[in-house]
Amino acid sequence: MSATTPQWVQGRFWMVASLVIVCLVAAFSLARVYNATRPVIEQQRIEATNRALAEVLPRATRFEEQVPDTLWYGFDGADEQVGSVIKVSPRGYAGPIEALAGIGQDGRITGIYITSLKETPGLGLKATEPRFRDRFLNRTPEELRLVQDGGSIDAISAATITSRAIADGIREGIESLRHRLPIGAGKSDPPDELDFSDPARPDQP
């Protein structure tokens, strides 16, 4: 910058240059932190998923992911398939609800686990409690409707939308799984894509 450049121009130039340098240093630091923590975060995610899989399909000692983050096969210590686990994402009262459901080779529910939901505290959030999740145990897909809808699942008091979304979402997911991967059969090739989401928001009770 020449000596004839006005002082205010020089001052602004150095201010901008300083800001650029600070931004570059910050971006570089954030990138290093992200790269350093990414493996740890990913490992924690895998461990959390494995714990949830084991909870919904207790007889399995290992799992094979068939469709990324959607479908798993479970095997026992003798390497016999003992069931499957699906992930469903029905829409609840306040947004999508992510849940895992274990299905035995006889087609009955072996467990469900709510991995993510944003329902009303004290009401819809009760869906994460064992008292509600246990209502699904040993049920067939045909039974996975609320009692008021002709099924066997008692709704959470004052949280009918959440209860219905979970019951219907899991039932529809299992029905889709049974159609494309018959339960009770041997190990087979998974479908290219499974969509167990429910884009339609349930009606108010």
PDB file of C-alpha atoms in Angstrom:
ATOM      1  CA  MET A   1       0.000   0.000   0.000  1.00  0.00           C
ATOM      2  CA  SER A   2       1.566   3.313  -1.072  1.00  0.00           C
ATOM      3  CA  ALA A   3       2.433   6.187   1.217  1.00  0.00           C
ATOM      4  CA  THR A   4      -0.177   8.332  -0.541  1.00  0.00           C
ATOM      5  CA  THR A   5      -3.029   6.021   0.457  1.00  0.00           C
ATOM      6  CA  PRO A   6      -5.356   7.859   2.845  1.00  0.00           C
ATOM      7  CA  GLN A   7      -5.003   6.893   6.487  1.00  0.00           C
ATOM      8  CA  TRP A   8      -8.645   5.802   6.788  1.00  0.00           C
ATOM      9  CA  VAL A   9      -8.243   3.444   3.834  1.00  0.00           C
ATOM     10  CA  GLN A  10      -5.150   1.891   5.387  1.00  0.00           C
ATOM     11  CA  GLY A  11      -6.968   1.464   8.694  1.00  0.00           C
ATOM     12  CA  ARG A  12      -9.932  -0.236   7.047  1.00  0.00           C
ATOM     13  CA  PHE A  13      -7.648  -2.521   5.049  1.00  0.00           C
ATOM     14  CA  TRP A  14      -5.842  -3.751   8.127  1.00  0.00           C
ATOM     15  CA  MET A  15      -9.100  -4.205  10.008  1.00  0.00           C
ATOM     16  CA  VAL A  16     -10.506  -6.374   7.208  1.00  0.00           C
ATOM     17  CA  ALA A  17      -7.242  -8.283   6.919  1.00  0.00           C
ATOM     18  CA  SER A  18      -7.245  -8.956  10.657  1.00  0.00           C
ATOM     19  CA  LEU A  19     -10.820 -10.224  10.549  1.00  0.00           C
ATOM     20  CA  VAL A  20     -10.002 -12.541   7.655  1.00  0.00           C
ATOM     21  CA  ILE A  21      -7.016 -13.967   9.525  1.00  0.00           C
ATOM     22  CA  VAL A  22      -9.094 -14.500  12.688  1.00  0.00           C
ATOM     23  CA  CYS A  23     -11.831 -16.268  10.685  1.00  0.00           C
ATOM     24  CA  LEU A  24      -9.312 -18.517   8.945  1.00  0.00           C
ATOM     25  CA  VAL A  25      -7.672 -19.464  12.239  1.00  0.00           C
ATOM     26  CA  ALA A  26     -11.070 -20.175  13.822  1.00  0.00           C
ATOM     27  CA  ALA A  27     -12.198 -22.293  10.868  1.00  0.00           C
ATOM     28  CA  PHE A  28      -8.956 -24.266  10.919  1.00  0.00           C
ATOM     29  CA  SER A  29      -9.283 -24.855  14.669  1.00  0.00           C
ATOM     30  CA  LEU A  30     -12.899 -26.003  14.356  1.00  0.00           C
ATOM     31  CA  ALA A  31     -11.966 -28.369  11.543  1.00  0.00           C
ATOM     32  CA  ARG A  32      -9.225 -29.912  13.662  1.00  0.00           C
ATOM     33  CA  VAL A  33     -11.568 -30.334  16.631  1.00  0.00           C
ATOM     34  CA  TYR A  34     -14.244 -31.912  14.410  1.00  0.00           C
ATOM     35  CA  ASN A  35     -11.794 -34.337  12.827  1.00  0.00           C
ATOM     36  CA  ALA A  36     -10.430 -35.263  16.247  1.00  0.00           C
ATOM     37  CA  THR A  37     -13.835 -35.889  17.843  1.00  0.00           C
ATOM     38  CA  ARG A  38     -15.647 -37.446  14.881  1.00  0.00           C
ATOM     39  CA  PRO A  39     -14.371 -41.008  15.497  1.00  0.00           C
ATOM     40  CA  VAL A  40     -15.348 -40.769  19.174  1.00  0.00           C
ATOM     41  CA  ILE A  41     -18.838 -39.494  18.351  1.00  0.00           C
ATOM     42  CA  GLU A  42     -19.327 -42.196  15.733  1.00  0.00           C
ATOM     43  CA  GLN A  43     -18.187 -44.896  18.150  1.00  0.00           C
ATOM     44  CA  GLN A  44     -20.613 -43.615  20.781  1.00  0.00           C
ATOM     45  CA  ARG A  45     -23.426 -43.684  18.205  1.00  0.00           C
ATOM     46  CA  ILE A  46     -22.603 -47.279  17.268  1.00  0.00           C
ATOM     47  CA  GLU A  47     -22.492 -48.367  20.907  1.00  0.00           C
ATOM     48  CA  ALA A  48     -25.833 -46.680  21.638  1.00  0.00           C
ATOM     49  CA  THR A  49     -27.404 -48.380  18.621  1.00  0.00           C
ATOM     50  CA  ASN A  50     -26.029 -51.772  19.655  1.00  0.00           C
ATOM     51  CA  ARG A  51     -27.444 -51.366  23.167  1.00  0.00           C
ATOM     52  CA  ALA A  52     -30.853 -50.492  21.747  1.00  0.00           C
ATOM     53  CA  LEU A  53     -30.748 -53.444  19.328  1.00  0.00           C
ATOM     54  CA  ALA A  54     -29.898 -55.822  22.158  1.00  0.00           C
ATOM     55  CA  GLU A  55     -32.767 -54.447  24.230  1.00  0.00           C
ATOM     56  CA  VAL A  56     -35.434 -55.011  21.581  1.00  0.00           C
ATOM     57  CA  LEU A  57     -34.115 -58.432  20.477  1.00  0.00           C
ATOM     58  CA  PRO A  58     -32.625 -59.934  23.668  1.00  0.00           C
ATOM     59  CA  ARG A  59     -31.944 -63.404  22.222  1.00  0.00           C
ATOM     60  CA  ALA A  60     -29.498 -62.023  19.672  1.00  0.00           C
ATOM     61  CA  THR A  61     -25.802 -61.903  20.468  1.00  0.00           C
ATOM     62  CA  ARG A  62     -24.811 -60.112  17.282  1.00  0.00           C
ATOM     63  CA  PHE A  63     -26.466 -58.087  14.542  1.00  0.00           C
ATOM     64  CA  GLU A  64     -25.936 -57.612  10.836  1.00  0.00           C
ATOM     65  CA  GLU A  65     -27.069 -54.345   9.309  1.00  0.00           C
ATOM     66  CA  GLN A  66     -28.990 -55.096   6.120  1.00  0.00           C
ATOM     67  CA  VAL A  67     -30.270 -51.641   5.185  1.00  0.00           C
ATOM     68  CA  PRO A  68     -28.262 -48.740   6.670  1.00  0.00           C
ATOM     69  CA  ASP A  69     -29.884 -47.428   9.846  1.00  0.00           C
ATOM     70  CA  THR A  70     -33.163 -49.178   8.949  1.00  0.00           C
ATOM     71  CA  LEU A  71     -32.997 -52.988   9.110  1.00  0.00           C
ATOM     72  CA  TRP A  72     -30.875 -55.456  11.077  1.00  0.00           C
ATOM     73  CA  TYR A  73     -30.848 -59.247  11.392  1.00  0.00           C
ATOM     74  CA  GLY A  74     -30.156 -60.727  14.823  1.00  0.00           C
ATOM     75  CA  PHE A  75     -28.279 -64.001  15.401  1.00  0.00           C
ATOM     76  CA  ASP A  76     -27.723 -66.105  18.509  1.00  0.00           C
ATOM     77  CA  GLY A  77     -24.527 -67.789  19.686  1.00  0.00           C
ATOM     78  CA  ALA A  78     -25.096 -70.693  17.288  1.00  0.00           C
ATOM     79  CA  ASP A  79     -25.321 -68.206  14.417  1.00  0.00           C
ATOM     80  CA  GLU A  80     -29.008 -68.925  13.914  1.00  0.00           C
ATOM     81  CA  GLN A  81     -31.220 -66.004  13.000  1.00  0.00           C
ATOM     82  CA  VAL A  82     -33.541 -65.259  15.914  1.00  0.00           C
ATOM     83  CA  GLY A  83     -35.296 -62.220  14.523  1.00  0.00           C
ATOM     84  CA  SER A  84     -35.016 -58.819  12.932  1.00  0.00           C
ATOM     85  CA  VAL A  85     -35.018 -55.210  14.051  1.00  0.00           C
ATOM     86  CA  ILE A  86     -36.545 -52.368  12.094  1.00  0.00           C
ATOM     87  CA  LYS A  87     -36.383 -48.637  12.593  1.00  0.00           C
ATOM     88  CA  VAL A  88     -39.553 -46.638  11.988  1.00  0.00           C
ATOM     89  CA  SER A  89     -40.177 -42.891  11.958  1.00  0.00           C
ATOM     90  CA  PRO A  90     -43.903 -42.150  12.261  1.00  0.00           C
ATOM     91  CA  ARG A  91     -45.093 -38.596  12.856  1.00  0.00           C
ATOM     92  CA  GLY A  92     -46.284 -37.859  16.358  1.00  0.00           C
ATOM     93  CA  TYR A  93     -47.958 -34.835  17.894  1.00  0.00           C
ATOM     94  CA  ALA A  94     -44.844 -32.635  17.897  1.00  0.00           C
ATOM     95  CA  GLY A  95     -42.830 -34.186  15.066  1.00  0.00           C
ATOM     96  CA  PRO A  96     -41.224 -37.447  13.936  1.00  0.00           C
ATOM     97  CA  ILE A  97     -40.787 -40.256  16.447  1.00  0.00           C
ATOM     98  CA  GLU A  98     -37.897 -42.654  15.859  1.00  0.00           C
ATOM     99  CA  ALA A  99     -38.331 -46.138  17.269  1.00  0.00           C
ATOM    100  CA  LEU A 100     -36.727 -49.561  17.007  1.00  0.00           C
ATOM    101  CA  ALA A 101     -38.874 -52.683  17.053  1.00  0.00           C
ATOM    102  CA  GLY A 102     -37.617 -56.222  17.487  1.00  0.00           C
ATOM    103  CA  ILE A 103     -39.531 -59.003  15.754  1.00  0.00           C
ATOM    104  CA  GLY A 104     -38.999 -62.677  16.510  1.00  0.00           C
ATOM    105  CA  GLN A 105     -39.037 -65.369  13.859  1.00  0.00           C
ATOM    106  CA  ASP A 106     -42.668 -66.032  14.799  1.00  0.00           C
ATOM    107  CA  GLY A 107     -43.576 -62.463  13.852  1.00  0.00           C
ATOM    108  CA  ARG A 108     -44.244 -61.287  17.397  1.00  0.00           C
ATOM    109  CA  ILE A 109     -42.795 -58.192  19.022  1.00  0.00           C
ATOM    110  CA  THR A 110     -39.811 -58.886  21.257  1.00  0.00           C
ATOM    111  CA  GLY A 111     -39.348 -55.279  22.339  1.00  0.00           C
ATOM    112  CA  ILE A 112     -39.515 -51.650  21.273  1.00  0.00           C
ATOM    113  CA  TYR A 113     -37.192 -48.767  22.056  1.00  0.00           C
ATOM    114  CA  ILE A 114     -37.869 -45.072  21.433  1.00  0.00           C
ATOM    115  CA  THR A 115     -34.658 -43.486  20.174  1.00  0.00           C
ATOM    116  CA  SER A 116     -35.961 -39.978  19.512  1.00  0.00           C
ATOM    117  CA  LEU A 117     -39.135 -37.991  20.108  1.00  0.00           C
ATOM    118  CA  LYS A 118     -40.152 -34.414  20.904  1.00  0.00           C
ATOM    119  CA  GLU A 119     -43.527 -34.937  22.488  1.00  0.00           C
ATOM    120  CA  THR A 120     -45.168 -33.053  25.356  1.00  0.00           C
ATOM    121  CA  PRO A 121     -43.233 -33.435  28.639  1.00  0.00           C
ATOM    122  CA  GLY A 122     -45.180 -35.510  31.132  1.00  0.00           C
ATOM    123  CA  LEU A 123     -47.563 -36.814  28.464  1.00  0.00           C
ATOM    124  CA  GLY A 124     -46.149 -37.992  25.129  1.00  0.00           C
ATOM    125  CA  LEU A 125     -42.716 -38.463  26.661  1.00  0.00           C
ATOM    126  CA  LYS A 126     -44.186 -41.308  28.706  1.00  0.00           C
ATOM    127  CA  ALA A 127     -43.827 -43.365  25.524  1.00  0.00           C
ATOM    128  CA  THR A 128     -40.194 -43.901  26.494  1.00  0.00           C
ATOM    129  CA  GLU A 129     -41.146 -45.564  29.774  1.00  0.00           C
ATOM    130  CA  PRO A 130     -41.186 -49.373  30.163  1.00  0.00           C
ATOM    131  CA  ARG A 131     -44.804 -49.219  31.333  1.00  0.00           C
ATOM    132  CA  PHE A 132     -45.863 -48.210  27.819  1.00  0.00           C
ATOM    133  CA  ARG A 133     -43.247 -50.126  25.838  1.00  0.00           C
ATOM    134  CA  ASP A 134     -44.113 -53.389  27.591  1.00  0.00           C
ATOM    135  CA  ARG A 135     -47.632 -53.190  26.149  1.00  0.00           C
ATOM    136  CA  PHE A 136     -46.155 -54.219  22.799  1.00  0.00           C
ATOM    137  CA  LEU A 137     -44.399 -57.378  23.996  1.00  0.00           C
ATOM    138  CA  ASN A 138     -45.442 -60.613  22.280  1.00  0.00           C
ATOM    139  CA  ARG A 139     -48.017 -58.785  20.156  1.00  0.00           C
ATOM    140  CA  THR A 140     -48.638 -59.679  16.534  1.00  0.00           C
ATOM    141  CA  PRO A 141     -48.757 -56.923  13.898  1.00  0.00           C
ATOM    142  CA  GLU A 142     -52.546 -57.248  13.740  1.00  0.00           C
ATOM    143  CA  GLU A 143     -52.767 -56.366  17.434  1.00  0.00           C
ATOM    144  CA  LEU A 144     -50.684 -53.207  17.079  1.00  0.00           C
ATOM    145  CA  ARG A 145     -53.542 -50.740  17.137  1.00  0.00           C
ATOM    146  CA  LEU A 146     -54.953 -48.778  20.012  1.00  0.00           C
ATOM    147  CA  VAL A 147     -57.785 -50.486  21.875  1.00  0.00           C
ATOM    148  CA  GLN A 148     -60.139 -47.761  20.682  1.00  0.00           C
ATOM    149  CA  ASP A 149     -59.075 -48.581  17.105  1.00  0.00           C
ATOM    150  CA  GLY A 150     -59.800 -52.287  17.514  1.00  0.00           C
ATOM    151  CA  GLY A 151     -56.338 -53.376  18.664  1.00  0.00           C
ATOM    152  CA  SER A 152     -54.637 -54.417  21.901  1.00  0.00           C
ATOM    153  CA  ILE A 153     -52.504 -51.394  22.818  1.00  0.00           C
ATOM    154  CA  ASP A 154     -53.730 -49.156  25.633  1.00  0.00           C
ATOM    155  CA  ALA A 155     -53.010 -45.517  24.832  1.00  0.00           C
ATOM    156  CA  ILE A 156     -51.102 -43.267  27.193  1.00  0.00           C
ATOM    157  CA  SER A 157     -53.590 -41.073  29.023  1.00  0.00           C
ATOM    158  CA  ALA A 158     -53.856 -37.646  27.291  1.00  0.00           C
ATOM    159  CA  ALA A 159     -51.325 -38.743  24.650  1.00  0.00           C
ATOM    160  CA  THR A 160     -53.469 -40.607  22.149  1.00  0.00           C
ATOM    161  CA  ILE A 161     -51.718 -39.143  19.104  1.00  0.00           C
ATOM    162  CA  THR A 162     -48.291 -40.272  20.302  1.00  0.00           C
ATOM    163  CA  SER A 163     -49.566 -43.732  21.232  1.00  0.00           C
ATOM    164  CA  ARG A 164     -51.347 -44.190  17.914  1.00  0.00           C
ATOM    165  CA  ALA A 165     -48.343 -42.980  15.909  1.00  0.00           C
ATOM    166  CA  ILE A 166     -46.033 -45.519  17.554  1.00  0.00           C
ATOM    167  CA  ALA A 167     -48.461 -48.439  17.306  1.00  0.00           C
ATOM    168  CA  ASP A 168     -49.414 -47.727  13.702  1.00  0.00           C
ATOM    169  CA  GLY A 169     -45.837 -46.957  12.650  1.00  0.00           C
ATOM    170  CA  ILE A 170     -44.468 -50.212  14.041  1.00  0.00           C
ATOM    171  CA  ARG A 171     -47.363 -52.253  12.644  1.00  0.00           C
ATOM    172  CA  GLU A 172     -46.917 -50.821   9.157  1.00  0.00           C
ATOM    173  CA  GLY A 173     -43.161 -51.315   9.355  1.00  0.00           C
ATOM    174  CA  ILE A 174     -43.523 -54.965  10.348  1.00  0.00           C
ATOM    175  CA  GLU A 175     -46.114 -55.590   7.658  1.00  0.00           C
ATOM    176  CA  SER A 176     -43.736 -54.165   5.073  1.00  0.00           C
ATOM    177  CA  LEU A 177     -40.894 -56.298   6.423  1.00  0.00           C
ATOM    178  CA  ARG A 178     -42.974 -59.474   6.392  1.00  0.00           C
ATOM    179  CA  HIS A 179     -44.059 -58.847   2.824  1.00  0.00           C
ATOM    180  CA  ARG A 180     -40.537 -58.349   1.493  1.00  0.00           C
ATOM    181  CA  LEU A 181     -38.567 -60.550   3.901  1.00  0.00           C
ATOM    182  CA  PRO A 182     -40.845 -63.372   5.092  1.00  0.00           C
ATOM    183  CA  ILE A 183     -40.421 -63.945   8.803  1.00  0.00           C
ATOM    184  CA  GLY A 184     -39.523 -67.514   9.668  1.00  0.00           C
ATOM    185  CA  ALA A 185     -37.516 -68.000   6.483  1.00  0.00           C
ATOM    186  CA  GLY A 186     -33.774 -68.329   6.276  1.00  0.00           C
ATOM    187  CA  LYS A 187     -31.340 -65.569   5.629  1.00  0.00           C
ATOM    188  CA  SER A 188     -32.184 -63.728   2.429  1.00  0.00           C
ATOM    189  CA  ASP A 189     -31.080 -60.739   0.437  1.00  0.00           C
ATOM    190  CA  PRO A 190     -32.492 -57.483   1.812  1.00  0.00           C
ATOM    191  CA  PRO A 191     -34.553 -55.134  -0.329  1.00  0.00           C
ATOM    192  CA  ASP A 192     -32.777 -52.197  -1.891  1.00  0.00           C
ATOM    193  CA  GLU A 193     -34.883 -49.741   0.064  1.00  0.00           C
ATOM    194  CA  LEU A 194     -37.375 -49.863   2.905  1.00  0.00           C
ATOM    195  CA  ASP A 195     -39.455 -46.834   3.872  1.00  0.00           C
ATOM    196  CA  PHE A 196     -41.147 -47.189   7.235  1.00  0.00           C
ATOM    197  CA  SER A 197     -41.842 -43.480   7.709  1.00  0.00           C
ATOM    198  CA  ASP A 198     -45.344 -42.110   7.960  1.00  0.00           C
ATOM    199  CA  PRO A 199     -45.521 -38.661   6.353  1.00  0.00           C
ATOM    200  CA  ALA A 200     -49.144 -38.155   7.351  1.00  0.00           C
ATOM    201  CA  ARG A 201     -49.729 -36.590  10.751  1.00  0.00           C
ATOM    202  CA  PRO A 202     -52.280 -38.540  12.828  1.00  0.00           C
ATOM    203  CA  ASP A 203     -55.620 -36.851  13.433  1.00  0.00           C
ATOM    204  CA  GLN A 204     -56.391 -35.387  16.808  1.00  0.00           C
ATOM    205  CA  PRO A 205     -58.334 -37.803  19.049  1.00  0.00           C
TER     206      PRO A 205
END
